[in-house]
Short mmCIF file of C-alpha atoms in Angstrom, two decimals:
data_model
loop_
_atom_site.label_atom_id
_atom_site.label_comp_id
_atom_site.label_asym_id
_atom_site.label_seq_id
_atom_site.Cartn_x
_atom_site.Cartn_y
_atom_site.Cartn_z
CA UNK Y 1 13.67 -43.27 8.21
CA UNK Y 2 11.41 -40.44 8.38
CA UNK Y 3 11.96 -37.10 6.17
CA UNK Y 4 13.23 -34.00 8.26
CA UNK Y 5 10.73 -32.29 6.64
CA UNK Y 6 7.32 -32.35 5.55
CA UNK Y 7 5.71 -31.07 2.39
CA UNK Y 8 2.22 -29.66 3.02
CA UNK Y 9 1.04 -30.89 -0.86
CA UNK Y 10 -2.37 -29.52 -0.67
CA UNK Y 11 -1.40 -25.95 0.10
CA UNK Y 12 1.63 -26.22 -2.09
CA UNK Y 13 -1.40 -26.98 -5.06
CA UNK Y 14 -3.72 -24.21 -3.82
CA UNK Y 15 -0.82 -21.88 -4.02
CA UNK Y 16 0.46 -22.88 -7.43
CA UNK Y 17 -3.16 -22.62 -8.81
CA UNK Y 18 -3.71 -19.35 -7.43
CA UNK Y 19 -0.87 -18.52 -9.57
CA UNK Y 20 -2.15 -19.84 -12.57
CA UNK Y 21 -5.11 -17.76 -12.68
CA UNK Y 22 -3.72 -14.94 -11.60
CA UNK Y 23 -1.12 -15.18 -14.21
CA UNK Y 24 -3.81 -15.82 -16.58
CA UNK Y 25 -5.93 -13.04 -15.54
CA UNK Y 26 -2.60 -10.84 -15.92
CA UNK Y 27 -2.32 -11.60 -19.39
CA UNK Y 28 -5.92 -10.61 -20.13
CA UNK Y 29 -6.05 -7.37 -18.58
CA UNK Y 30 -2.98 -6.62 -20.73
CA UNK Y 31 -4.36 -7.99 -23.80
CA UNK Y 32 -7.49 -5.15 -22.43
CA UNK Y 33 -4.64 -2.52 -22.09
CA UNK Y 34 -5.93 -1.78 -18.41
CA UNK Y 35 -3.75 -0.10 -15.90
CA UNK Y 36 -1.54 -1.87 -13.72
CA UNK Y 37 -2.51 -5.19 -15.49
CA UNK Y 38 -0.26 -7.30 -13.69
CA UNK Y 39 -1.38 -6.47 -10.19
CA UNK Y 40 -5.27 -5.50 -10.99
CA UNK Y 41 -6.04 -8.98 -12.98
CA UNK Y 42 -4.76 -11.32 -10.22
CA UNK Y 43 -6.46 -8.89 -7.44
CA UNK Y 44 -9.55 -9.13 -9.01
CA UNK Y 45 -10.14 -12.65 -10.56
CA UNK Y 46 -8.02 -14.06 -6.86
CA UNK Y 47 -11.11 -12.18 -5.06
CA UNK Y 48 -13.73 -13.56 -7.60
CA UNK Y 49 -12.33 -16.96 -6.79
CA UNK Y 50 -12.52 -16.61 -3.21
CA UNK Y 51 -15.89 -15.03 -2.73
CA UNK Y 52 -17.29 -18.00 -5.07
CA UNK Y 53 -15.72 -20.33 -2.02
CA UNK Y 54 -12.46 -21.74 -4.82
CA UNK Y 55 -10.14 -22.71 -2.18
CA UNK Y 56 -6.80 -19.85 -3.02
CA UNK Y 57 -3.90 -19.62 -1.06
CA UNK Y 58 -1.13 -16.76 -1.69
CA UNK Y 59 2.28 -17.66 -0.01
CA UNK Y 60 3.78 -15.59 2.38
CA UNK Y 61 7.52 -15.88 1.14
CA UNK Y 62 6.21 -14.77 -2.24
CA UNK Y 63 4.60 -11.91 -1.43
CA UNK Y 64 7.78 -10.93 0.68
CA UNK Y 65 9.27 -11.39 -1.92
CA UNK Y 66 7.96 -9.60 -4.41
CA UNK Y 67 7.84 -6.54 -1.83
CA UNK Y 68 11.54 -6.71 -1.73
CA UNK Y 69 11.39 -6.46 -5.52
CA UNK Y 70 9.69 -3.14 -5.53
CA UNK Y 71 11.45 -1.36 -2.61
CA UNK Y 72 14.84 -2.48 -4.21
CA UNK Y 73 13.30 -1.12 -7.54
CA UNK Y 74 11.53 1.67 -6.90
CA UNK Y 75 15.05 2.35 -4.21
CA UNK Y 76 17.11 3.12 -7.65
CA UNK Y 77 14.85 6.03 -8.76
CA UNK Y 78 16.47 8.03 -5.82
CA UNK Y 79 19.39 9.88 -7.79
CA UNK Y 80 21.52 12.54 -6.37
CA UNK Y 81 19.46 14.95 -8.47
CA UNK Y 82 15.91 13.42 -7.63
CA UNK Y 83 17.13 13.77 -3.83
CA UNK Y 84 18.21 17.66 -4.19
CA UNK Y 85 14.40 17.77 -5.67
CA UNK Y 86 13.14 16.57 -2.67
CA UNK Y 87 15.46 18.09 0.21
CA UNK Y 88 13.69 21.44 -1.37
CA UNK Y 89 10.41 20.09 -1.27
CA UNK Y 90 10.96 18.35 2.82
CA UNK Y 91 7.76 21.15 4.13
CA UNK Y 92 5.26 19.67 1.50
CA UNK Y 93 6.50 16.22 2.97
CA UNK Y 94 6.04 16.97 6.35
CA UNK Y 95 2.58 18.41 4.95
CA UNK Y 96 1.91 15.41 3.67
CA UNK Y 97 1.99 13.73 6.65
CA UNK Y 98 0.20 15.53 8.89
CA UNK Y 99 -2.40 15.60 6.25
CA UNK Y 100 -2.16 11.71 6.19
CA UNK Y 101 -3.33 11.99 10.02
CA UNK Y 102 -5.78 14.71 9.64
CA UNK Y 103 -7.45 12.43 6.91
CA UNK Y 104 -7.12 9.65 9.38
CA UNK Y 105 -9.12 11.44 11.98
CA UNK Y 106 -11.68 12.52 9.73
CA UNK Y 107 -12.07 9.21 8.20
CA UNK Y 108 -12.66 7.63 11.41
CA UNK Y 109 -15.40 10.28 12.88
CA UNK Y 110 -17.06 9.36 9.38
CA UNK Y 111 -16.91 5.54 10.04
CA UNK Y 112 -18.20 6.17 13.57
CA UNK Y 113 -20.87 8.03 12.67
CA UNK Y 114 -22.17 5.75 10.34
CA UNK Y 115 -22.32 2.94 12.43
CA UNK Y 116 -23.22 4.95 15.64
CA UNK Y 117 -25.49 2.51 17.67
CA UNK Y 118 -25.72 0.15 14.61
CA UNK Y 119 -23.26 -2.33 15.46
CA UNK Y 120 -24.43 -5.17 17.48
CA UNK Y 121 -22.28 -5.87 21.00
CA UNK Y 122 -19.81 -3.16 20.05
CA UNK Y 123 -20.30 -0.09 22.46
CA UNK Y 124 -19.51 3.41 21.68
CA UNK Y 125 -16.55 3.73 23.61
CA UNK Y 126 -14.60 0.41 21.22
CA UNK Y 127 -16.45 1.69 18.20
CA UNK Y 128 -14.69 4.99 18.38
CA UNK Y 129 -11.44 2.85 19.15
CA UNK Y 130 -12.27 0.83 15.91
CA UNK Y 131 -13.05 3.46 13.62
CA UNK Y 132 -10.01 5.55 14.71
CA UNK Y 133 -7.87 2.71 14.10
CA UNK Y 134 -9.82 1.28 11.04
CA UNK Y 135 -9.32 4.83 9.30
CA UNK Y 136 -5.74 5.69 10.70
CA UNK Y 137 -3.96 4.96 7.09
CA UNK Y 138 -0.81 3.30 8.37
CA UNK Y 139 0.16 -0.38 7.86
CA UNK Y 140 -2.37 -2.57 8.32
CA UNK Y 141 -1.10 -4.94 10.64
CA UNK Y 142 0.67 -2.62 13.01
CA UNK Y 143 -2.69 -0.34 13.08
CA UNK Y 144 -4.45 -3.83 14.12
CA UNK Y 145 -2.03 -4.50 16.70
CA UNK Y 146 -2.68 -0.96 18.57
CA UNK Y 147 -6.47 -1.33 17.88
CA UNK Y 148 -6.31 -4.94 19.96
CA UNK Y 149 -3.86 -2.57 23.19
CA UNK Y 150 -7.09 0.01 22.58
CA UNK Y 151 -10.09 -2.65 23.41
CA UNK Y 152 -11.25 -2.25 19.39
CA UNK Y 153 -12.20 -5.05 17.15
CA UNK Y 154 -9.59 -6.21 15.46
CA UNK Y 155 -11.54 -8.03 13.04
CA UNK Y 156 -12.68 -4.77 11.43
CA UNK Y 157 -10.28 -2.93 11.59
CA UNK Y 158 -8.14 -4.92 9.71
CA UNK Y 159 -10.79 -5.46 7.81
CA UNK Y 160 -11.40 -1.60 6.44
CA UNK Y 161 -8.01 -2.01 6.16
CA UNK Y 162 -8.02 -4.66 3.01
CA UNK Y 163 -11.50 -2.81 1.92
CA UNK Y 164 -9.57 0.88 1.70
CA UNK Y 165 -5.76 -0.95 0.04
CA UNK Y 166 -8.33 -2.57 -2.76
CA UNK Y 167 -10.34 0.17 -3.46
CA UNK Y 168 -7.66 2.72 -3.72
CA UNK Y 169 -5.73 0.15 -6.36
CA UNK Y 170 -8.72 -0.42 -8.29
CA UNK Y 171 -10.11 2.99 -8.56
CA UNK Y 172 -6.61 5.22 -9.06
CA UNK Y 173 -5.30 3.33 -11.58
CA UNK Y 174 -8.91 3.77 -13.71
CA UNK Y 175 -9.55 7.21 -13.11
CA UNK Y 176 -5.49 7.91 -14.02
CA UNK Y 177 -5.97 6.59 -17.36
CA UNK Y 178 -9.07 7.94 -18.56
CA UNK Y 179 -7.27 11.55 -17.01
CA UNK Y 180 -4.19 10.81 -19.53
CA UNK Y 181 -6.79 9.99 -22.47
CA UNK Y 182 -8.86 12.61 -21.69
CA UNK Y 183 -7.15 15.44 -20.59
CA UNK Y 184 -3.35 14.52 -22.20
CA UNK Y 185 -1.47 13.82 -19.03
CA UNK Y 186 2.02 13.39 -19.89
CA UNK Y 187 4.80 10.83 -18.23
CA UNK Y 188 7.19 12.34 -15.46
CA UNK Y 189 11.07 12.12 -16.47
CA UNK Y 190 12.50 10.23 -13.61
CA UNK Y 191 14.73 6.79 -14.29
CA UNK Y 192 15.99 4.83 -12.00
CA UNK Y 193 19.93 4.84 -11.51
CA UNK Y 194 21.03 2.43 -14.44
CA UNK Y 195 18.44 1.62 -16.97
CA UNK Y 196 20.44 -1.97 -18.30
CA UNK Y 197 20.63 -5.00 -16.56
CA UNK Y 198 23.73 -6.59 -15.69
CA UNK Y 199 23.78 -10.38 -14.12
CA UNK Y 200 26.60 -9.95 -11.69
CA UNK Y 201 25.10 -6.51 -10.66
CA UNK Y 202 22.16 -7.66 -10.34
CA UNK Y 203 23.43 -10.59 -7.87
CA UNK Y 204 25.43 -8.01 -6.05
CA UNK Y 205 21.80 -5.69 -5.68
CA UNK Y 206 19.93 -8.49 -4.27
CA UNK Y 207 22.50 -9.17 -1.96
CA UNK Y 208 23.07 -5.79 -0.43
CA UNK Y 209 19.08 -5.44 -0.58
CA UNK Y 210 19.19 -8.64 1.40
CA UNK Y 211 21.03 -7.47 3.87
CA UNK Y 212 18.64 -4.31 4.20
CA UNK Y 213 15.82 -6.60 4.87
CA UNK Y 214 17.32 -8.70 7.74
CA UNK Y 215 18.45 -5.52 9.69
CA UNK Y 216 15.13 -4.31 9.05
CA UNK Y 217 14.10 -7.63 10.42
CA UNK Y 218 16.19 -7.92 13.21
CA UNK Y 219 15.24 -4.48 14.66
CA UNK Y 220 11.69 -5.33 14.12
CA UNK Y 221 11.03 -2.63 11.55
CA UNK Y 222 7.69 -2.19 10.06
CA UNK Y 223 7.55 -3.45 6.58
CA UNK Y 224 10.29 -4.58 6.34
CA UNK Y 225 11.16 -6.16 3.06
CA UNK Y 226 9.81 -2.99 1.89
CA UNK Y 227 11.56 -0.40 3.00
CA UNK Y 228 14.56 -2.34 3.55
CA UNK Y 229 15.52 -3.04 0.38
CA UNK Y 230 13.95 0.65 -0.34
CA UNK Y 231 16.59 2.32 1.66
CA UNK Y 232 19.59 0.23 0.51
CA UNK Y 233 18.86 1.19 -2.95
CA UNK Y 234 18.27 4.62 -2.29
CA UNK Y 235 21.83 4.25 -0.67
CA UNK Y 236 23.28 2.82 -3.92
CA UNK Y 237 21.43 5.23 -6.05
CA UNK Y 238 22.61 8.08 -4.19
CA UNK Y 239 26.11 7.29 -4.20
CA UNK Y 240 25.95 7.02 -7.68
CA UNK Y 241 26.90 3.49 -7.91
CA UNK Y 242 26.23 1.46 -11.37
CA UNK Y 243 24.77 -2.25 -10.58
CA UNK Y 244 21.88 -3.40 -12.29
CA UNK Y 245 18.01 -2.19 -12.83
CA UNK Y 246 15.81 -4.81 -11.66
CA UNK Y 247 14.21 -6.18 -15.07
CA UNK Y 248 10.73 -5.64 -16.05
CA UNK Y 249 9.43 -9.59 -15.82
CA UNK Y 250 10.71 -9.81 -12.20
CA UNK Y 251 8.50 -6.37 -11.42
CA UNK Y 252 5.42 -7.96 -12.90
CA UNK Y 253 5.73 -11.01 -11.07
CA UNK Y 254 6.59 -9.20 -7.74
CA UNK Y 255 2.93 -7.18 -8.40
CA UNK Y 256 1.23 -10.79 -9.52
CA UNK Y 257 2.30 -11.98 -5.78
CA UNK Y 258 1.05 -8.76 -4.12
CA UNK Y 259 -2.72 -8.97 -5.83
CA UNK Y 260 -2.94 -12.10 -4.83
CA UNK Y 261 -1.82 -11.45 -1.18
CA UNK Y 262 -5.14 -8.82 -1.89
CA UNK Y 263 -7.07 -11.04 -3.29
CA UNK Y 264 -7.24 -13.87 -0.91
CA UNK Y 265 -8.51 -12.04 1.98
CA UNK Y 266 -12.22 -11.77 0.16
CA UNK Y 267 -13.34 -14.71 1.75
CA UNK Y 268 -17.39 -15.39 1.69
CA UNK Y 269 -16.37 -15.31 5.85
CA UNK Y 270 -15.03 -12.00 4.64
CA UNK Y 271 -17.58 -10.82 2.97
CA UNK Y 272 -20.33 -11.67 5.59
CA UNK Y 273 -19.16 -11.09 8.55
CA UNK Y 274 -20.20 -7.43 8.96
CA UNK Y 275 -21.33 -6.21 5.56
CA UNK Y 276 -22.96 -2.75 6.99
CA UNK Y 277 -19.06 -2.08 8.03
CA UNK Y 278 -17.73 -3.30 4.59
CA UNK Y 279 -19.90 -0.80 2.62
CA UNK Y 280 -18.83 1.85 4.98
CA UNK Y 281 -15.83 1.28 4.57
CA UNK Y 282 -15.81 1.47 0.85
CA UNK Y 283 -18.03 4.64 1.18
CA UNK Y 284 -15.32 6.46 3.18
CA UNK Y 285 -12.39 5.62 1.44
CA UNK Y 286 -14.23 6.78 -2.07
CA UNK Y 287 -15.01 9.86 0.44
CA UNK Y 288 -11.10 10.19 1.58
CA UNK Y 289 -10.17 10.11 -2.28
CA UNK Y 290 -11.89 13.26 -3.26
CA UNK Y 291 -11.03 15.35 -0.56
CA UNK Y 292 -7.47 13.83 -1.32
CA UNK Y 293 -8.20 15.44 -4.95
CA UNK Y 294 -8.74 18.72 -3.77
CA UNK Y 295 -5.74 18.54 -1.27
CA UNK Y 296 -3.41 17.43 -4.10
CA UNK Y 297 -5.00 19.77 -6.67
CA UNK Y 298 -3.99 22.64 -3.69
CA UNK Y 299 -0.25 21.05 -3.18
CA UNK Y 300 0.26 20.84 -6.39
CA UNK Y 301 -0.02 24.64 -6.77
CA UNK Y 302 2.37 25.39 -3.79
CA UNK Y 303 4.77 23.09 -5.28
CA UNK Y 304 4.45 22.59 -9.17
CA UNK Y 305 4.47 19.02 -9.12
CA UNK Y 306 2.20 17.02 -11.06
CA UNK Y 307 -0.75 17.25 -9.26
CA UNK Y 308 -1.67 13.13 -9.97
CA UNK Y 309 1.66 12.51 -8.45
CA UNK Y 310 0.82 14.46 -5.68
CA UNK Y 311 -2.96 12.67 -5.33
CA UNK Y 312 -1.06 9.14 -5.18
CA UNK Y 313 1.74 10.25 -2.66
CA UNK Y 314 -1.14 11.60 -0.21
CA UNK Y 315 -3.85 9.35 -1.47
CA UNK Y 316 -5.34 6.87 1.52
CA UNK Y 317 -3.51 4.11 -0.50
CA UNK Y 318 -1.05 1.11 0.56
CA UNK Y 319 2.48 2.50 0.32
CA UNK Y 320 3.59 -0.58 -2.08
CA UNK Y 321 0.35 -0.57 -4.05
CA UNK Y 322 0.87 3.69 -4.64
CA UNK Y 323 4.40 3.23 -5.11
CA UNK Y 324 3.88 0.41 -8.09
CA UNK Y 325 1.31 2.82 -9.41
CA UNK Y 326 3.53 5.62 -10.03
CA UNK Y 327 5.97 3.48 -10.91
CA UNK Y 328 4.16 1.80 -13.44
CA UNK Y 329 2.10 4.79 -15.31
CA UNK Y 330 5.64 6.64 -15.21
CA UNK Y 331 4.40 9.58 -12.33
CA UNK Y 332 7.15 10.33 -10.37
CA UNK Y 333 7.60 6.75 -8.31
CA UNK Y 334 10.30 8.35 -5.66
CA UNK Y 335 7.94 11.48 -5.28
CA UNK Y 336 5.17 9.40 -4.23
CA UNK Y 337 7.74 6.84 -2.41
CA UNK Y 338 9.01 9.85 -0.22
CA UNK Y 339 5.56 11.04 0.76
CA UNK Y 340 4.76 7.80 1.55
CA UNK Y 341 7.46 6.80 3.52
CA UNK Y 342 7.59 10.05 5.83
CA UNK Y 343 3.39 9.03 5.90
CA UNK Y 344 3.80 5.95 7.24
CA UNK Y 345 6.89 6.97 10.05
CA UNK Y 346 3.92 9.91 11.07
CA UNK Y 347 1.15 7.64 11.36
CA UNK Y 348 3.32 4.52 13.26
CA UNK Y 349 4.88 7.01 15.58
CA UNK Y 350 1.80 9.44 16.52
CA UNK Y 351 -1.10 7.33 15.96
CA UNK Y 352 -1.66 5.95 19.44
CA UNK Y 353 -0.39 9.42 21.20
CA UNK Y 354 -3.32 11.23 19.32
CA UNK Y 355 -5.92 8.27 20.18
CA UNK Y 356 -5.01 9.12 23.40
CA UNK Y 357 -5.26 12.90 23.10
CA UNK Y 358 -8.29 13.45 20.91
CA UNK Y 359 -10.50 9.67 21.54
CA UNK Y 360 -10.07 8.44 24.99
CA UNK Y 361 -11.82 10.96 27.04
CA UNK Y 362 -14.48 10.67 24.96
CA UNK Y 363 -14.33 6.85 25.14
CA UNK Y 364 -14.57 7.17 28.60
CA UNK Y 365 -17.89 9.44 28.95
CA UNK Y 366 -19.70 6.50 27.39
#
């Protein structure tokens, strides 16, 4: 009698091997003392291992997963007295995101001016739909989806996409920690709800998280085991209610599972498909980070936050990837959460209306 269901062995392997060296990899890059060792190291040695053709595999239910790890984590930093901070700091939010989409916009007349009559079989009127989409700095997949309604290439877009996410985690976390060495940055005060962990709270956290996720699911929510478990937590936090922190070993393996969902996309397929577009990519997002700088550096004035804080909650990072960051080097992880958030609502809801508005016409003159 046949099994009901079938075991795919091969890709079961692939995926616990990919785990093994990124585990390993984790290790050494805290053995270096590097930042963010446990999402950096597998990032980086999964990518090595692809580009050099090692057949990796990351697993979807891990890496959704370990995203409802951090939004149910990063969800308990959001305090009654962490949300009156922010309710009188909702105008440098909203800032925030309209600077996400300004940034977007400039980012993509960058990307189409580099590659302006470069790019063979792409015409000007879908290269100005692909750059526009490339450099909006929303989720990946949903700005893919509205490149493929706008006639772009979806291929690169979600490929500048994976270029600008890697480059923002490798080069933040770097140039964070030689700041703190070299000009004495100090850690930002904020802990999450309960600082202990405590089994049957713990049980009762994942199952109310849960439960965030599948509405999120069910209404077809971007992100969402993300910012489902995110905004159950905040819930929980807010109301002052004592469950469980979510312990540090099952943070480290959620941001193992994330670098390697990173890491895997660096195939050599990857890599050579359009390498022109690849370095442009990377030159615009290194461009996007220093004028990010200098808008931070400005907010930070207005608002007296830390002004690093400020550069990852408006930097053109992932939302997860920023949020671990501050998290992680302790610089104000629901500050950079909130910006991040309100970001991402902006850039889903108004991308494709300003496409419309400030692209099209010219798309159609050409």
């Amino acid at each position: 009698m046949p099994l009901p269901f079938r075991t795919d062995w091969p890709r079961l392997w692939r995926v616990l091997l990919t785990l093994l060296l990124a585990f390993g990899a984790a290790e050494l890059c805290v053995g270096l003392h590097t930042p963010l060792p446990w999402m950096i190291g597998p990032l980086v040695a999964t990518a090595l291992a692809t580009l050099a053709g090692v057949p990796t595999q990351s697993a979807l239910s891990l890496r959704n997963m370990g995203q409802w790890t951090i939004g149910g984590a990063l969800g308990l930093y959001f305090t009654p007295e962490v949300l009156h901070m922010l309710a009188t700091l909702w105008w440098a939010v909203l800032l925030g995101a309209a600077w996400a989409l300004l940034l977007g916009w400039l980012g993509s007349q960058g990307l189409w001016w580099m590659h302006r009559g470069r790019l063979a079989g792409v015409p000007d009127g879908a290269l100005r739909s692909t750059a526009f989409y490339a450099s909006s700095i929303g989720g990946a997949s949903e700005m893919t989806l509205l490149a493929e309604r706008a006639g772009a290439r979806t291929d690169l877009v979600a490929a500048a996409h994976t270029v600008r996410v890697t480059v923002v985690v490798l080069v933040l976390p770097f140039a964070i920690q030689w700041s703190k060495q070299h000009w004495h940055l100090q850690a930002i005060d904020m802990v999450p709800a309960v600082d202990r962990f405590q089994p049957l709270g713990f049980a009762l956290l994942a199952l109310l998280t849960g439960a965030g996720v599948l509405a999120m699911r069910a209404t077809r929510r971007p992100n969402p085991w993300f910012l489902g478990a995110l905004l159950v937590a905040m819930l929980i936090a807010a109301l002052d209610i004592q469950l469980s922190n979510v312990p540090r070993p099952l943070s480290n393996a959620a941001q193992l599972v994330i670098g390697i969902s990173l890491g895997v996309r660096f195939t050599p397929a990857f890599a050579h498909g359009a390498p022109r577009w690849l370095l442009g990519s990377v030159l615009q997002t290194l461009a996007l980070l220093a004028v990010s700088a200098v808008f931070a550096w400005l907010l930070a004035l207005l608002t007296g936050l830390h002004p690093v804080t400020l550069l990852l909650a408006t930097s053109p990072g992932g939302i997860t990837e920023m949020a671990i960051t501050a998290k992680v080097l302790q610089l104000g992880a629901p500050v950079v959460t909130a910006f991040q958030v309100c970001r991402l609502v902006a850039v889903l809801t108004l991308a494709e209306p300003l496409y419309r508005r400030w692209l099209k016409p010219d798309s159609r003159k050409n």
